[in-house]
Structure formats: C-alpha cells, structure tokens
CSV table of C-alpha atoms in Angstrom, one decimal:
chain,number,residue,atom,x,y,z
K,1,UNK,CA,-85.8,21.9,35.2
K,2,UNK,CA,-84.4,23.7,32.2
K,3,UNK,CA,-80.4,24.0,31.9
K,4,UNK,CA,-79.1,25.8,29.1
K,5,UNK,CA,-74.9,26.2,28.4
K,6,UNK,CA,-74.0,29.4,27.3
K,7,UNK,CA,-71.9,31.8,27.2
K,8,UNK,CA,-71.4,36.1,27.8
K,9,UNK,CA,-68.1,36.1,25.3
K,10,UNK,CA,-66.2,34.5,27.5
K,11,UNK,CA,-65.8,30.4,29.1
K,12,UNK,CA,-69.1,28.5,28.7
K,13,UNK,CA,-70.9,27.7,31.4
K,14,UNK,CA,-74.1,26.3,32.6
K,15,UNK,CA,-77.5,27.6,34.1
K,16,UNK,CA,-81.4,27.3,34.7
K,17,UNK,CA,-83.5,28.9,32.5
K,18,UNK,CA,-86.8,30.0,34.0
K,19,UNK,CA,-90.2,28.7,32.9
K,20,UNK,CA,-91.0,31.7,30.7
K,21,UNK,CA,-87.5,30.9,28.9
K,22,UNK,CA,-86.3,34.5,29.5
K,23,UNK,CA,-84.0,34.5,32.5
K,24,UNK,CA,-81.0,32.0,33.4
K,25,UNK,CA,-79.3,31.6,36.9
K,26,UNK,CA,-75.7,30.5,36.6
K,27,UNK,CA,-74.9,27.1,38.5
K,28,UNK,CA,-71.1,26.0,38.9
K,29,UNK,CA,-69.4,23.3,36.8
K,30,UNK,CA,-71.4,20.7,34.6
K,31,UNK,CA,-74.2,19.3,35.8
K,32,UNK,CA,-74.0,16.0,34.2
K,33,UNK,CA,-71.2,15.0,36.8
K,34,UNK,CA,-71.9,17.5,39.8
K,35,UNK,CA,-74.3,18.2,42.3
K,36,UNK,CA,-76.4,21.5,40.9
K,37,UNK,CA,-75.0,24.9,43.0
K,38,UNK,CA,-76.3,28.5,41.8
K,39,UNK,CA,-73.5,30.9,41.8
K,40,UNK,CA,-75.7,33.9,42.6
K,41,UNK,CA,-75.2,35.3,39.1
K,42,UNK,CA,-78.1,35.6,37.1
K,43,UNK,CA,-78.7,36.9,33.7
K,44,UNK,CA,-81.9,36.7,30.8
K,45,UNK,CA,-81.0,34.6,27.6
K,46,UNK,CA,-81.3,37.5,25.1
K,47,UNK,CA,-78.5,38.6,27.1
K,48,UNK,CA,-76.0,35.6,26.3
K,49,UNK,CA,-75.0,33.4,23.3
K,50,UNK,CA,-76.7,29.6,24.0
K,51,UNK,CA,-74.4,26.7,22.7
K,52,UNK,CA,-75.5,23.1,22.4
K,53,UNK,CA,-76.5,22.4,25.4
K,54,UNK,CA,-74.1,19.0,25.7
K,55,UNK,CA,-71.1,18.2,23.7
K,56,UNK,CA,-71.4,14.5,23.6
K,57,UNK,CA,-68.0,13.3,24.8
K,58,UNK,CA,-68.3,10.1,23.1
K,59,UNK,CA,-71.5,9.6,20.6
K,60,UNK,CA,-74.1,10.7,19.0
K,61,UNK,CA,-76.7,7.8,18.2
K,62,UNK,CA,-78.9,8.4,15.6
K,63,UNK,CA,-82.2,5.9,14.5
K,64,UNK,CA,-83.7,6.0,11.4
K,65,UNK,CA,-87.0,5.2,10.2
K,66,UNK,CA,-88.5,5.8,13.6
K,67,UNK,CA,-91.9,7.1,12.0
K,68,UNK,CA,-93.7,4.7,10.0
K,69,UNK,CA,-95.6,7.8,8.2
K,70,UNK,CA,-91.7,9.2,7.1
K,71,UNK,CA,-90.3,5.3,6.5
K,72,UNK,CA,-93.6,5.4,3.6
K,73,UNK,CA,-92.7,9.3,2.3
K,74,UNK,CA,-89.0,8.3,1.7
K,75,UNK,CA,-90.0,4.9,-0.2
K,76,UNK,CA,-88.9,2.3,2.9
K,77,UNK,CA,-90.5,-0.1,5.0
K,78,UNK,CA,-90.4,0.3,8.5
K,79,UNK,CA,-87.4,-2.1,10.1
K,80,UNK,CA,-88.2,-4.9,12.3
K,81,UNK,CA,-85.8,-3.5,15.0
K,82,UNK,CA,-84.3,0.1,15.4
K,83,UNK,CA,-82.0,1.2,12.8
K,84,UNK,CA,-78.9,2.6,14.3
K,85,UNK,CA,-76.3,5.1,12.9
K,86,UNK,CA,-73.6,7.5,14.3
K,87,UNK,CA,-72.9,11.0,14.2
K,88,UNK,CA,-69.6,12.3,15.0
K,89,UNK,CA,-69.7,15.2,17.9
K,90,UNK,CA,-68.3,17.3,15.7
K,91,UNK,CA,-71.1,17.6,14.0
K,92,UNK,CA,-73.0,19.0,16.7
K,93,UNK,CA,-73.5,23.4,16.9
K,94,UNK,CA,-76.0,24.6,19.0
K,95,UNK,CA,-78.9,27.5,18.8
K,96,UNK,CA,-78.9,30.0,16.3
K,97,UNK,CA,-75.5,28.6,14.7
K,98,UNK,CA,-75.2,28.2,11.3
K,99,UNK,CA,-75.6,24.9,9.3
K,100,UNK,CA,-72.8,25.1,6.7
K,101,UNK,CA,-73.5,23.3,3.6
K,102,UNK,CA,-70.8,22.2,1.9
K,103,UNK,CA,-69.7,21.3,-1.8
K,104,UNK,CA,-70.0,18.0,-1.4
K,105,UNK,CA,-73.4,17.9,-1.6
K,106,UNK,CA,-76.3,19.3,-3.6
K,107,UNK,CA,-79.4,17.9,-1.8
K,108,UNK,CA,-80.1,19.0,2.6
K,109,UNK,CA,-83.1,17.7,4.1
K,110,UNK,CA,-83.8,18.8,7.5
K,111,UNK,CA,-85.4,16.5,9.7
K,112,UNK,CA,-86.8,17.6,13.2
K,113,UNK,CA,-86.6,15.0,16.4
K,114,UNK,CA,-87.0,14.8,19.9
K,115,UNK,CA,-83.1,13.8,21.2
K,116,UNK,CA,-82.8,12.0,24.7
K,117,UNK,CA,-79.4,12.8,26.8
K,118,UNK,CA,-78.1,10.1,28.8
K,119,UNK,CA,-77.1,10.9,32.2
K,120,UNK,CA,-75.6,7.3,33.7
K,121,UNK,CA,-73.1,5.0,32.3
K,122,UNK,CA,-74.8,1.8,31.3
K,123,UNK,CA,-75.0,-1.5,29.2
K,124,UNK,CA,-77.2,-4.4,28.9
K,125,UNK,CA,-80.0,-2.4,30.2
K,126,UNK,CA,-83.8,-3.4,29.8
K,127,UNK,CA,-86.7,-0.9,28.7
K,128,UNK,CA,-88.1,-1.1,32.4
K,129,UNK,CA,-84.9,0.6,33.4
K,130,UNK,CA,-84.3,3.1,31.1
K,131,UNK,CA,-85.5,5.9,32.8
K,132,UNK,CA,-82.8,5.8,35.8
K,133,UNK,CA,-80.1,6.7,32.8
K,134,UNK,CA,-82.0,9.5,31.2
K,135,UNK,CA,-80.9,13.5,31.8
K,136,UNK,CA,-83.4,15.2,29.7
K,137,UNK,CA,-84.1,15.8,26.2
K,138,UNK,CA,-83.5,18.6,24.1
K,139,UNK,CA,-84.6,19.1,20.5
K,140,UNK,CA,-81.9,17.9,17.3
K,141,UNK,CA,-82.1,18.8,13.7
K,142,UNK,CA,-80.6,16.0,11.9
K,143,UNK,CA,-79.4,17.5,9.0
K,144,UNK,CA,-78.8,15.1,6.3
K,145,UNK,CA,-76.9,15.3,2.8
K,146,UNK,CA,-79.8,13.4,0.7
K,147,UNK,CA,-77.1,12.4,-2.4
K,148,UNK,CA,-74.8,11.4,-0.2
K,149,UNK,CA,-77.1,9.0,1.9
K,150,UNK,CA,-77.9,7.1,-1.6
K,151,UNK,CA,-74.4,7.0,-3.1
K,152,UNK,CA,-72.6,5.9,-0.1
K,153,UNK,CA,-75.2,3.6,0.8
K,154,UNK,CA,-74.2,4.1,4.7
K,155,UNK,CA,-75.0,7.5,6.2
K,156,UNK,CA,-71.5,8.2,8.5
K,157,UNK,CA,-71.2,10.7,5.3
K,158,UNK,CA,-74.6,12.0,5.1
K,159,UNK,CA,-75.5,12.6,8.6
K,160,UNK,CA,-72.0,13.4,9.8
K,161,UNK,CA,-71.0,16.7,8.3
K,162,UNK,CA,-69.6,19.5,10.3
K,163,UNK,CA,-72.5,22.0,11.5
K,164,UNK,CA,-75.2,19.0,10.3
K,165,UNK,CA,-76.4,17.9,14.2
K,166,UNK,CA,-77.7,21.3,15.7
K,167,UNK,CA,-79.0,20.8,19.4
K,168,UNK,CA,-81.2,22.9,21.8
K,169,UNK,CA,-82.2,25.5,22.7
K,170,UNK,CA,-81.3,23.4,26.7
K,171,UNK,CA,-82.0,20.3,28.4
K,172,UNK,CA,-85.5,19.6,29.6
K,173,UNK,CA,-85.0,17.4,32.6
K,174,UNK,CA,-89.3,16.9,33.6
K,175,UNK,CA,-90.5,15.8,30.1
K,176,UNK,CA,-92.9,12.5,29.4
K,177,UNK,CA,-92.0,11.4,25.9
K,178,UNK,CA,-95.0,9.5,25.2
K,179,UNK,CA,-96.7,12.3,23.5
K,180,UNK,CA,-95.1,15.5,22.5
K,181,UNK,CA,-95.6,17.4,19.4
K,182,UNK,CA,-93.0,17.7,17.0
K,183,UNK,CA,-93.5,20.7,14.7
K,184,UNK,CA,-90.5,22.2,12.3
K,185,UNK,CA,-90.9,25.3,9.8
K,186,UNK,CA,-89.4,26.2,7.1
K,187,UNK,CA,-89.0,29.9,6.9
K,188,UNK,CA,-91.9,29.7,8.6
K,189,UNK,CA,-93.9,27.5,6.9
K,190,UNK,CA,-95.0,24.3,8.9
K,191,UNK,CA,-93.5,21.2,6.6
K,192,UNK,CA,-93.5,18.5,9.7
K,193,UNK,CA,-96.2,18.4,12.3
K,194,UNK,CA,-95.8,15.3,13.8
K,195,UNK,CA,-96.0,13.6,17.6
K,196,UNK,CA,-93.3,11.3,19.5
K,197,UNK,CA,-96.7,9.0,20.0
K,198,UNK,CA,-96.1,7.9,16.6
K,199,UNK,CA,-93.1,6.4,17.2
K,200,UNK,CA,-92.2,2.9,16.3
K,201,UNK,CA,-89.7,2.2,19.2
K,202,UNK,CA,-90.2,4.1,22.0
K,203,UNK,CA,-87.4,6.0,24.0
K,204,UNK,CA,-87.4,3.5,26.5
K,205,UNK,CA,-86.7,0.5,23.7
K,206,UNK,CA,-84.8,2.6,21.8
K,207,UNK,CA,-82.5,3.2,25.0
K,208,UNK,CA,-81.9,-0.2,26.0
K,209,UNK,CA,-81.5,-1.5,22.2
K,210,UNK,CA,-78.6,0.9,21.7
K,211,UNK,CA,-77.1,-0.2,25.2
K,212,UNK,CA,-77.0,-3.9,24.3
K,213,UNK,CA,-74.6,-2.7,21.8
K,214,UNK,CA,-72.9,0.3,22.8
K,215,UNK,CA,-71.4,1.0,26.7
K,216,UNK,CA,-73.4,4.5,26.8
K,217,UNK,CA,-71.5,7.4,28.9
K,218,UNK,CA,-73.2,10.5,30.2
K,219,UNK,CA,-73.3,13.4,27.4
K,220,UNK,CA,-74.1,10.8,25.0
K,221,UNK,CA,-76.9,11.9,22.7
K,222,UNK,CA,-79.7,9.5,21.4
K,223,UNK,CA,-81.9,11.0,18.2
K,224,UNK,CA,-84.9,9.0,18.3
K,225,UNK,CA,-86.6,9.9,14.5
K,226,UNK,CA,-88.1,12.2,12.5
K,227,UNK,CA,-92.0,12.6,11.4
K,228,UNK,CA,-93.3,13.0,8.2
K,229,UNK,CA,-92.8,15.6,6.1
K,230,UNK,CA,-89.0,15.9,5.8
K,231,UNK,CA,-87.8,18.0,2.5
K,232,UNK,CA,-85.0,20.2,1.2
K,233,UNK,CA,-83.7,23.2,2.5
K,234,UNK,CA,-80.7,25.6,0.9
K,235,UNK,CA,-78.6,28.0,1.7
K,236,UNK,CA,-80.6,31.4,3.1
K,237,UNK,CA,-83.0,29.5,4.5
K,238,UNK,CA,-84.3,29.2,8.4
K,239,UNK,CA,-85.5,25.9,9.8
K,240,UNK,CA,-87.0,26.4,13.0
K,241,UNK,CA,-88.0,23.1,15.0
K,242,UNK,CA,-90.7,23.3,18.1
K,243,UNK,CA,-91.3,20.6,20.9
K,244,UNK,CA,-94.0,20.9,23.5
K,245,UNK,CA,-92.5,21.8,26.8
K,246,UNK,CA,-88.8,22.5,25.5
K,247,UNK,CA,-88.3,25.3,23.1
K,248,UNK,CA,-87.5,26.3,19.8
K,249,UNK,CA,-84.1,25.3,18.0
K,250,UNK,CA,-83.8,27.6,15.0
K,251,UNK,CA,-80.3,27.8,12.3
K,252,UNK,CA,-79.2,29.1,9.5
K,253,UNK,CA,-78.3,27.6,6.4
K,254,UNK,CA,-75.2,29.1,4.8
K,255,UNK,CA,-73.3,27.9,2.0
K,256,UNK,CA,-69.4,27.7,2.8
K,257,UNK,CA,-67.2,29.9,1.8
C-alpha cells in the first residue's frame, strides 16, 4: 500500500496512490493514528501538489556511515555501532520542493537513502521485534552542508538546515529492506548506485539501537545511510533519487534570496 499526503490548494490530506503511481483515492484523517476509510473522492497525482508524506512530530534520526563503500570515499572507518544524529522537522519539504541553500555554506552534498517511518510508540525494543513498529518507508535526501559538518565537528548544523531533509514521493507500507536499489542522479546523471544489502546495520538493528536511546513516537523518521558516491550539488541543479518499489523523490536546488 502506497499513501501519499497532498494537497489540491487547499488543507492537506491523505490518500492511496495506485500501483502505476498515477491515481490517488482520498482516505479521511491520518493514517498513522486512524483506521484507513476512503472518502469516495479520487483524483490522479499530476493533478495535486504531494507534500512530505509525514511531518515527524517529534524526530528525525539520522545514521551515518551506514555504507562501508561511502565510510572509505569520505576518508572514515566504519563505526563499531550505529552513528546517530538528529534532524530537526523543520528541515523536512517534500516532492518537488525546493532545497534552499543558504549563505552559510559553500559546499551541498546530496546523499540518497532509504528512510523507515515508525508507526508504534516504543523503547527498549530488540531487532526481532522491530518489524511490529515499522509504517513504511519512503525515500530521504539528506542534504548536508559539507563545511559545516567539518568546522562544527557535530552535524545538528550541517544536516539540519531548513529545506535540507526532502522526503517522498509517499509511504510504501509492503517493502522488504534487505535488498533494494538505491540509485540518485544528478541532473540526470547516475552519481550513486548503491543497494540497502550493503548496509552495515540493518533496519531492524538500526531500529532497536535508536530505541534503547530514544522513546520513538509514530511519525518519527529513521534515515538509515547513504551509498557510495555522494558529491556536490549547487544551486540550478536537480537531484533525483530512485528506490525499487517506492518512487522517485526529485528537488530543486535554489540559492536563497
């Protein structure tokens, strides 16, 4: 099952998108905490804006150095356990937004991941039951200030922009993680081609690591690593990233005004 959040220029709302990824039927109020109705209303998704398809209401968890082929391309050795971070939600835009580059910074890498959506409150959880808390997984860009990351040498900067954490295109709610490809372009050249089998930590460890320190609510977003392959990208540029059985997420890079 697909469900997108959009909206047709007025309150957003959610809906399931068919397999073809053309049509959406409109369901009533979040699915994340209600039992999915249709409202009858149906409509096709060139049709209506898509937004991020959640709004984490309390965290975005990111992991770093996920990929021991990326760890090697960015000089680093791969850590013994997962390396956590957090994004503010505030960084998060959806599909076809734009990523606004600020002053601040001089050096964006994109970096294209698989992002898991938690649907159950839960702590202390072990890999065996990580599956029970999952919602789906939708695709994440995490945009990263590169000058930033090394000056501050902490990444709440870096990572944590406004614009920088683009999610979508919708929640995929059938999806085995073990093996999907990972594939981003840069105005349409492939720079990471990559597959979630080459993860370090799996989402299942990487799930119950973050809940033996964090309580995790539903809406919270978990970005599980990027592949090799990552590299800059400037304002006037398109970085488009594909996962098997999801979608496309595709933004803009602007400079701000």
């Amino acid at each position: 099952m697909r469900i997108a959040r959009y909206t047709t220029g007025e309150e957003p709302v959610y809906g399931l998108v068919d397999g073809a990824g053309e049509k959406i039927a409109e369901v009533t109020g979040d699915p994340l905490y209600q039992r999915i109705e249709l409202t009858g209303k149906t409509t096709t998704v060139d049709e209506v804006r898509l937004l991020a398809p959640v709004i984490p209401r309390s965290k975005v968890i990111g992991i770093g150095r996920n990929y021991a082929d990326h760890a090697a391309e960015m000089g680093n050795e791969v850590p013994d356990e997962p390396l956590m971070f957090l994004i503010p939600n505030t960084a998060v835009v959806g599909p076809g937004d734009p990523v606004i580059i600020p002053p601040i910074t001089s050096e964006v890498s994109y970096e294209g991941e698989l992002a898991v959506i938690i649907g159950r409150i839960c702590k202390d959880i072990e890999p065996e039951e990580a599956k029970k808390v999952i919602f789906g997984y939708t695709i994440a860009n995490d945009v990263t200030a590169r000058d930033l990351q090394r000056g501050d040498g902490q990444w709440a900067r870096a990572k944590g922009i406004d614009t920088f954490c683009p999610l979508g295109p919708w929640i995929e709610t059938d999806l085995d993680p073990a093996d999907v490809a990972i594939v981003t372009r840069r105005d349409g050249e492939v720079v990471q081609d990559g597959h979630s089998s080459d993860m370090v930590h799996g989402v299942a460890a990487l799930i119950s690591y973050a809940s033996k320190a964090f309580t995790l609510l539903p809406g919270d977003v978990i970005l599980t690593g990027t592949p090799a392959g990552v590299g800059p990208v400037e304002a006037g540029q398109r970085v488009e990233i594909d996962i098997d059985a999801i979608g496309t997420l595709s933004n803009p890079f602007v400079a701000a005004e």
